[in-house]
Amino acid sequence: MVSNSGNKPRVLSGIQPSGNLTIGNYLGALKQWVEVQRQFDCFYCVVDLHAITVAQNPDELRQKTRESAAMYIAAGLDPEVSTIFVQSHIAAHSELAWMLTCMAPLGWLHRMTQFKDKSAKQSQESIGAGLLNYPSLMAADILLYHADLVPVGDDQNQHLEFTRDLAQRFNHAYGETFTLPSVMNPEAGARIMGLDNPTAKMSKSEDSENHAVFLLDDLAAARRKIMRAVTDSHREIRFSSERERAGVNNLLTIYQAITDESSADIEAHFADKGYGDLKRAVADCVVSTLEPLQARYYELMNEKGYLDSVLKLGREKAGAIAEATLKRAQENMGFLAPS
Ligand code: TRP
């Protein structure tokens, strides 16, 4: 029997420290991480090894890694409850990723839509191999901790399937080693779309000015971006999967992800209102989410040594588990143990 030995199911997730975090990251991931942290045994990492699948400036990567960790805490993760750590601080992630890379069929990797999307934007000859192998590293992150549940936006579901398939393949070839994880998508807000282009997921690395609200945006700027969000020429305010109505649907989704109200209540609330009212209501709730989060964030970044101590503790707690799993996987695969 391989599994996490505690009695609470274990959760693991991570966000890349590339670019600044957006309300899409908050509503699609962080908010749910916070909500489940007392119910489950939670591990949250800053996935810097994933960030280097595209070139990063070294100083910026270092800075963004610290900022992301601080943002996890500012969003409400309690370092005494959740284990917060940096992926590259635990060598086992890279080591297991290699072993899994060797077991990952190229066919599976080529089928990943995230790879297809990202590689379509570059010339085939110059795409880094890391972009293709990205899912094997993600599988290592998850399998090292015997995670039962992985909270991610639904764009990551295919990577979770890949992780399960790969774990099964390893278990089958070398004996029971890994726990098969299940995906956990947030109910509302799994997918916050770009404000300027509501048919594409909100991205932290998109350049255009009115695309994303960043968690550290000045509150007036955040409000302005929402007021400028793309809508349509209809009048009715309701949830819709029609492409044409994606802008209004996105605003409603943001509103719902923040307020946790039912779709029916929200539609009733906006029944006799216009798009301007909707935008103001969304801006209000976004601003009241950002305000306390930013205050806590700046406090944390100024508390010298605190963040480092959180990451040191996280590294110790996560490292012990990861190393034990890696050792077992290495033994099962046939590596000679050092004497
Ligand atoms: N690929 C994930 C994303 O882009 C980030 C990630 C890396 C992750 N490792 C993970 C998420 C492990 C969950 C579990 O969102």
Short mmCIF file of C-alpha atoms and ligand atoms in Angstrom, two decimals:
data_model
loop_
_atom_site.label_atom_id
_atom_site.label_comp_id
_atom_site.label_asym_id
_atom_site.label_seq_id
_atom_site.Cartn_x
_atom_site.Cartn_y
_atom_site.Cartn_z
CA MET A 1 0.00 0.00 0.00
CA VAL A 2 1.56 3.28 -1.03
CA SER A 3 -0.03 6.48 0.10
CA ASN A 4 0.47 9.37 2.37
CA SER A 5 0.63 7.97 5.88
CA GLY A 6 -1.41 10.66 7.63
CA ASN A 7 -5.17 10.50 7.97
CA LYS A 8 -6.12 13.55 5.93
CA PRO A 9 -6.04 13.27 2.14
CA ARG A 10 -3.07 15.14 0.76
CA VAL A 11 -3.25 18.07 -1.63
CA LEU A 12 -0.47 19.44 -3.83
CA SER A 13 -0.45 22.31 -6.26
CA GLY A 14 1.83 24.99 -7.66
CA ILE A 15 2.00 28.14 -9.75
CA GLN A 16 4.88 29.27 -11.95
CA PRO A 17 6.80 32.36 -10.84
CA SER A 18 6.82 33.76 -14.37
CA GLY A 19 5.23 37.18 -14.54
CA ASN A 20 2.98 38.73 -11.91
CA LEU A 21 0.04 36.84 -10.48
CA THR A 22 -3.40 37.84 -11.75
CA ILE A 23 -6.92 37.62 -10.38
CA GLY A 24 -7.16 34.55 -12.64
CA ASN A 25 -4.48 32.85 -10.53
CA TYR A 26 -6.20 33.98 -7.36
CA LEU A 27 -9.75 32.95 -8.29
CA GLY A 28 -8.73 29.85 -10.24
CA ALA A 29 -6.21 28.53 -7.73
CA LEU A 30 -5.11 30.43 -4.61
CA LYS A 31 -8.59 31.05 -3.25
CA GLN A 32 -9.39 27.35 -3.39
CA TRP A 33 -6.01 26.43 -1.88
CA VAL A 34 -6.86 28.60 1.10
CA GLU A 35 -10.37 27.16 1.42
CA VAL A 36 -9.15 23.56 1.65
CA GLN A 37 -6.04 24.07 3.77
CA ARG A 38 -7.58 22.94 7.05
CA GLN A 39 -9.53 20.09 5.57
CA PHE A 40 -6.56 18.45 3.84
CA ASP A 41 -2.82 18.01 4.33
CA CYS A 42 -1.68 20.69 1.89
CA PHE A 43 1.57 21.24 0.00
CA TYR A 44 1.90 24.32 -2.18
CA CYS A 45 5.01 25.04 -4.19
CA VAL A 46 6.38 27.80 -6.35
CA VAL A 47 7.28 25.89 -9.52
CA ASP A 48 10.43 27.68 -10.63
CA LEU A 49 11.71 24.64 -12.54
CA HIS A 50 8.63 24.89 -14.72
CA ALA A 51 9.20 28.60 -15.28
CA ILE A 52 12.53 27.93 -17.03
CA THR A 53 10.79 25.99 -19.83
CA VAL A 54 10.88 29.45 -21.39
CA ALA A 55 13.92 31.69 -20.89
CA GLN A 56 13.86 33.77 -17.69
CA ASN A 57 16.03 36.62 -16.54
CA PRO A 58 17.92 35.25 -13.47
CA ASP A 59 17.39 38.23 -11.18
CA GLU A 60 13.76 38.45 -12.14
CA LEU A 61 13.20 34.75 -11.61
CA ARG A 62 14.69 34.99 -8.10
CA GLN A 63 12.58 38.03 -7.29
CA LYS A 64 9.37 36.55 -8.72
CA THR A 65 9.92 33.34 -6.77
CA ARG A 66 10.03 35.30 -3.48
CA GLU A 67 7.07 37.42 -4.53
CA SER A 68 4.99 34.38 -5.41
CA ALA A 69 5.68 32.76 -2.05
CA ALA A 70 4.73 36.00 -0.29
CA MET A 71 1.57 36.17 -2.37
CA TYR A 72 0.58 32.63 -1.33
CA ILE A 73 0.67 33.80 2.28
CA ALA A 74 -0.96 37.17 1.56
CA ALA A 75 -3.82 35.31 -0.15
CA GLY A 76 -4.46 33.48 3.09
CA LEU A 77 -2.28 30.37 3.25
CA ASP A 78 -1.14 29.86 6.81
CA PRO A 79 2.46 28.57 6.87
CA GLU A 80 1.70 26.76 10.11
CA VAL A 81 -1.08 24.84 8.41
CA SER A 82 0.04 24.50 4.77
CA THR A 83 3.53 23.50 3.64
CA ILE A 84 4.84 26.24 1.36
CA PHE A 85 8.04 25.63 -0.56
CA VAL A 86 10.11 26.32 -3.65
CA GLN A 87 10.27 23.45 -6.13
CA SER A 88 13.99 23.82 -6.95
CA HIS A 89 14.90 23.67 -3.24
CA ILE A 90 14.12 19.98 -3.33
CA ALA A 91 16.39 18.14 -5.77
CA ALA A 92 14.08 15.13 -5.79
CA HIS A 93 11.74 16.99 -8.18
CA SER A 94 14.41 17.12 -10.89
CA GLU A 95 15.61 13.62 -10.17
CA LEU A 96 12.21 11.97 -10.37
CA ALA A 97 11.31 14.12 -13.38
CA TRP A 98 14.19 12.52 -15.29
CA MET A 99 13.09 9.02 -14.38
CA LEU A 100 9.55 9.84 -15.48
CA THR A 101 10.77 11.52 -18.67
CA CYS A 102 12.35 8.21 -19.61
CA MET A 103 8.99 6.51 -19.15
CA ALA A 104 6.88 9.09 -20.95
CA PRO A 105 5.94 8.12 -24.52
CA LEU A 106 6.58 10.93 -26.99
CA GLY A 107 3.10 10.33 -28.38
CA TRP A 108 1.52 11.28 -25.06
CA LEU A 109 3.67 14.38 -24.75
CA HIS A 110 2.89 15.53 -28.27
CA ARG A 111 -0.81 15.21 -27.56
CA MET A 112 -0.75 17.79 -24.73
CA THR A 113 -2.72 20.84 -25.84
CA GLN A 114 -0.63 23.19 -23.70
CA PHE A 115 2.47 22.02 -25.58
CA LYS A 116 0.71 22.34 -28.91
CA ASP A 117 -0.45 25.88 -28.09
CA LYS A 118 2.90 27.05 -26.75
CA SER A 119 4.98 25.43 -29.45
CA ALA A 120 2.74 26.77 -32.21
CA LYS A 121 4.03 30.22 -31.30
CA GLN A 122 7.67 29.29 -31.97
CA SER A 123 9.68 27.70 -34.72
CA GLN A 124 9.92 23.91 -34.32
CA GLU A 125 13.73 23.95 -34.39
CA SER A 126 14.15 26.29 -31.45
CA ILE A 127 11.49 25.06 -29.02
CA GLY A 128 13.14 24.04 -25.77
CA ALA A 129 12.84 20.32 -24.96
CA GLY A 130 11.65 21.34 -21.49
CA LEU A 131 8.38 22.58 -22.93
CA LEU A 132 7.67 19.10 -24.24
CA ASN A 133 8.78 17.41 -21.02
CA TYR A 134 6.93 19.87 -18.80
CA PRO A 135 4.21 17.32 -17.88
CA SER A 136 6.79 14.79 -16.63
CA LEU A 137 8.11 17.37 -14.18
CA MET A 138 4.59 18.19 -13.10
CA ALA A 139 3.94 14.48 -12.59
CA ALA A 140 7.06 14.30 -10.40
CA ASP A 141 5.79 17.22 -8.27
CA ILE A 142 2.55 15.40 -7.62
CA LEU A 143 3.77 11.82 -7.26
CA LEU A 144 6.61 12.62 -4.85
CA TYR A 145 4.03 13.58 -2.22
CA HIS A 146 1.49 10.82 -2.84
CA ALA A 147 -0.97 13.63 -3.43
CA ASP A 148 -4.59 12.47 -3.48
CA LEU A 149 -6.01 15.72 -4.81
CA VAL A 150 -4.61 18.35 -7.13
CA PRO A 151 -6.48 21.66 -7.30
CA VAL A 152 -5.90 23.23 -10.71
CA GLY A 153 -7.75 25.16 -13.36
CA ASP A 154 -9.42 22.95 -15.93
CA ASP A 155 -6.75 23.77 -18.52
CA GLN A 156 -4.49 21.46 -16.46
CA ASN A 157 -6.81 18.46 -16.47
CA GLN A 158 -4.98 16.85 -19.35
CA HIS A 159 -1.70 17.06 -17.42
CA LEU A 160 -3.40 15.35 -14.49
CA GLU A 161 -4.57 12.54 -16.77
CA PHE A 162 -1.02 12.26 -18.02
CA THR A 163 0.24 12.05 -14.42
CA ARG A 164 -2.17 9.24 -13.60
CA ASP A 165 -1.29 7.34 -16.76
CA LEU A 166 2.41 7.69 -16.10
CA ALA A 167 2.07 6.64 -12.45
CA GLN A 168 0.16 3.58 -13.55
CA ARG A 169 2.76 2.76 -16.13
CA PHE A 170 5.52 3.02 -13.52
CA ASN A 171 3.60 0.98 -10.95
CA HIS A 172 2.92 -1.66 -13.54
CA ALA A 173 6.53 -1.89 -14.68
CA TYR A 174 8.29 -1.62 -11.30
CA GLY A 175 5.73 -2.42 -8.60
CA GLU A 176 3.44 -0.21 -6.53
CA THR A 177 5.31 3.04 -6.02
CA PHE A 178 2.97 5.97 -6.61
CA THR A 179 -0.52 7.02 -5.54
CA LEU A 180 -2.88 7.96 -8.38
CA PRO A 181 -4.01 11.56 -7.88
CA SER A 182 -7.43 13.04 -8.66
CA VAL A 183 -8.04 16.46 -10.10
CA MET A 184 -9.99 19.08 -8.17
CA ASN A 185 -11.36 21.98 -10.26
CA PRO A 186 -12.83 25.02 -8.52
CA GLU A 187 -16.61 25.36 -9.02
CA ALA A 188 -16.63 28.91 -10.32
CA GLY A 189 -13.62 30.72 -11.67
CA ALA A 190 -11.69 27.70 -12.90
CA ARG A 191 -11.19 29.81 -15.96
CA ILE A 192 -11.00 33.57 -15.81
CA MET A 193 -10.60 34.93 -19.32
CA GLY A 194 -8.75 37.99 -20.60
CA LEU A 195 -10.69 41.21 -20.09
CA ASP A 196 -9.70 42.49 -23.53
CA ASN A 197 -10.16 39.10 -25.21
CA PRO A 198 -12.64 36.96 -23.28
CA THR A 199 -12.17 33.88 -25.43
CA ALA A 200 -8.56 33.39 -24.23
CA LYS A 201 -7.59 32.49 -20.66
CA MET A 202 -6.29 35.41 -18.59
CA SER A 203 -2.52 35.12 -18.70
CA LYS A 204 0.18 36.68 -16.53
CA SER A 205 2.49 36.92 -19.52
CA GLU A 206 0.22 38.80 -21.94
CA ASP A 207 1.48 42.28 -22.77
CA SER A 208 -1.61 44.27 -23.61
CA GLU A 209 -2.62 46.89 -21.05
CA ASN A 210 -6.23 45.89 -20.38
CA HIS A 211 -5.82 42.13 -20.53
CA ALA A 212 -5.38 41.16 -16.88
CA VAL A 213 -5.88 42.56 -13.41
CA PHE A 214 -2.71 41.82 -11.47
CA LEU A 215 -2.92 41.17 -7.74
CA LEU A 216 -0.52 44.05 -7.14
CA ASP A 217 -2.25 46.48 -9.50
CA ASP A 218 -2.93 49.86 -8.10
CA LEU A 219 -6.62 49.77 -7.12
CA ALA A 220 -7.60 52.58 -9.51
CA ALA A 221 -5.92 50.74 -12.38
CA ALA A 222 -7.70 47.50 -11.47
CA ARG A 223 -11.01 49.31 -11.51
CA ARG A 224 -10.23 50.99 -14.82
CA LYS A 225 -9.33 47.70 -16.51
CA ILE A 226 -12.62 46.15 -15.44
CA MET A 227 -14.60 49.17 -16.59
CA ARG A 228 -12.93 48.77 -20.00
CA ALA A 229 -13.60 45.03 -20.28
CA VAL A 230 -14.96 43.85 -23.61
CA THR A 231 -18.70 43.06 -23.56
CA ASP A 232 -21.17 42.82 -26.43
CA SER A 233 -24.12 44.63 -27.97
CA HIS A 234 -26.81 42.69 -26.13
CA ARG A 235 -28.39 43.94 -22.93
CA GLU A 236 -29.27 40.88 -20.97
CA ILE A 237 -27.00 39.94 -18.06
CA ARG A 238 -26.84 36.18 -17.77
CA PHE A 239 -24.30 33.36 -17.77
CA SER A 240 -23.78 32.06 -21.28
CA SER A 241 -21.45 29.71 -23.12
CA GLU A 242 -21.96 31.55 -26.41
CA ARG A 243 -18.69 32.81 -27.80
CA GLU A 244 -20.26 36.14 -28.59
CA ARG A 245 -21.26 36.65 -24.97
CA ALA A 246 -17.96 35.55 -23.45
CA GLY A 247 -17.16 39.00 -22.07
CA VAL A 248 -20.30 39.32 -19.95
CA ASN A 249 -20.00 35.69 -18.92
CA ASN A 250 -16.44 36.36 -17.77
CA LEU A 251 -17.50 39.35 -15.66
CA LEU A 252 -20.24 37.26 -14.09
CA THR A 253 -17.76 34.46 -13.46
CA ILE A 254 -15.40 36.83 -11.66
CA TYR A 255 -18.31 38.13 -9.61
CA GLN A 256 -19.39 34.61 -8.75
CA ALA A 257 -15.90 33.40 -7.90
CA ILE A 258 -15.54 36.23 -5.41
CA THR A 259 -19.02 36.26 -3.88
CA ASP A 260 -19.70 32.50 -4.01
CA GLU A 261 -23.36 33.29 -4.84
CA SER A 262 -25.42 30.94 -7.02
CA SER A 263 -25.83 31.70 -10.74
CA ALA A 264 -29.59 32.13 -10.28
CA ASP A 265 -29.13 34.67 -7.46
CA ILE A 266 -26.58 36.60 -9.47
CA GLU A 267 -28.78 36.72 -12.58
CA ALA A 268 -31.72 37.85 -10.45
CA HIS A 269 -29.56 40.53 -8.85
CA PHE A 270 -28.59 41.96 -12.25
CA ALA A 271 -31.97 41.38 -13.93
CA ASP A 272 -32.93 45.05 -14.24
CA LYS A 273 -29.41 46.45 -14.48
CA GLY A 274 -27.07 47.41 -17.30
CA TYR A 275 -23.50 46.50 -18.26
CA GLY A 276 -22.19 49.60 -16.48
CA ASP A 277 -23.76 48.40 -13.22
CA LEU A 278 -22.30 44.95 -13.74
CA LYS A 279 -18.81 46.34 -14.30
CA ARG A 280 -19.05 48.59 -11.24
CA ALA A 281 -20.18 45.66 -9.09
CA VAL A 282 -17.33 43.48 -10.35
CA ALA A 283 -14.82 46.30 -9.86
CA ASP A 284 -16.06 46.81 -6.29
CA CYS A 285 -15.66 43.21 -5.30
CA VAL A 286 -12.29 42.87 -7.02
CA VAL A 287 -11.01 45.98 -5.26
CA SER A 288 -12.22 44.81 -1.87
CA THR A 289 -10.45 41.49 -2.46
CA LEU A 290 -7.20 43.15 -3.53
CA GLU A 291 -7.00 45.75 -0.80
CA PRO A 292 -6.33 43.51 2.23
CA LEU A 293 -4.28 41.11 0.14
CA GLN A 294 -1.92 43.89 -0.97
CA ALA A 295 -1.58 45.25 2.57
CA ARG A 296 -0.55 41.83 3.87
CA TYR A 297 1.78 41.30 0.92
CA TYR A 298 3.76 44.49 1.51
CA GLU A 299 3.94 43.75 5.21
CA LEU A 300 5.41 40.31 4.44
CA MET A 301 7.95 41.63 1.97
CA ASN A 302 9.13 44.08 4.62
CA GLU A 303 9.32 41.56 7.45
CA LYS A 304 12.92 40.64 6.96
CA GLY A 305 13.74 36.98 7.36
CA TYR A 306 10.16 35.84 7.82
CA LEU A 307 9.62 34.61 4.28
CA ASP A 308 12.97 32.81 4.31
CA SER A 309 12.04 31.04 7.52
CA VAL A 310 8.71 29.91 6.01
CA LEU A 311 10.49 28.54 2.93
CA LYS A 312 13.14 26.83 5.05
CA LEU A 313 10.50 25.06 7.10
CA GLY A 314 8.61 24.14 3.93
CA ARG A 315 11.76 22.76 2.40
CA GLU A 316 12.40 20.56 5.44
CA LYS A 317 8.86 19.21 5.65
CA ALA A 318 8.40 18.66 1.93
CA GLY A 319 11.98 17.45 1.42
CA ALA A 320 11.66 14.60 3.90
CA ILE A 321 8.60 13.22 2.12
CA ALA A 322 9.96 13.76 -1.38
CA GLU A 323 13.26 12.06 -0.59
CA ALA A 324 11.57 9.00 0.85
CA THR A 325 9.41 8.60 -2.26
CA LEU A 326 12.35 9.20 -4.59
CA LYS A 327 14.42 6.59 -2.78
CA ARG A 328 11.69 4.03 -3.13
CA ALA A 329 11.22 4.81 -6.82
CA GLN A 330 14.98 4.53 -7.41
CA GLU A 331 15.13 1.18 -5.63
CA ASN A 332 12.16 -0.12 -7.58
CA MET A 333 13.65 1.02 -10.86
CA GLY A 334 16.89 -0.77 -10.08
CA PHE A 335 19.39 1.90 -9.08
CA LEU A 336 22.20 0.65 -6.88
CA ALA A 337 21.80 2.26 -3.49
CA PRO A 338 24.96 4.11 -2.36
CA SER A 339 26.57 2.38 0.57
N1 TRP B 1 1.35 23.28 -14.81
C1 TRP B 1 0.70 24.01 -13.78
C2 TRP B 1 0.09 25.30 -14.39
O1 TRP B 1 0.62 25.80 -15.35
C3 TRP B 1 1.64 24.38 -12.66
C4 TRP B 1 2.13 23.18 -11.94
C5 TRP B 1 3.38 22.66 -11.95
C6 TRP B 1 1.37 22.35 -11.08
N2 TRP B 1 3.47 21.57 -11.14
C7 TRP B 1 2.24 21.36 -10.60
C8 TRP B 1 0.02 22.37 -10.68
C9 TRP B 1 1.80 20.36 -9.74
C10 TRP B 1 -0.41 21.36 -9.82
C11 TRP B 1 0.47 20.37 -9.37
O2 TRP B 1 -0.87 25.78 -13.87
#
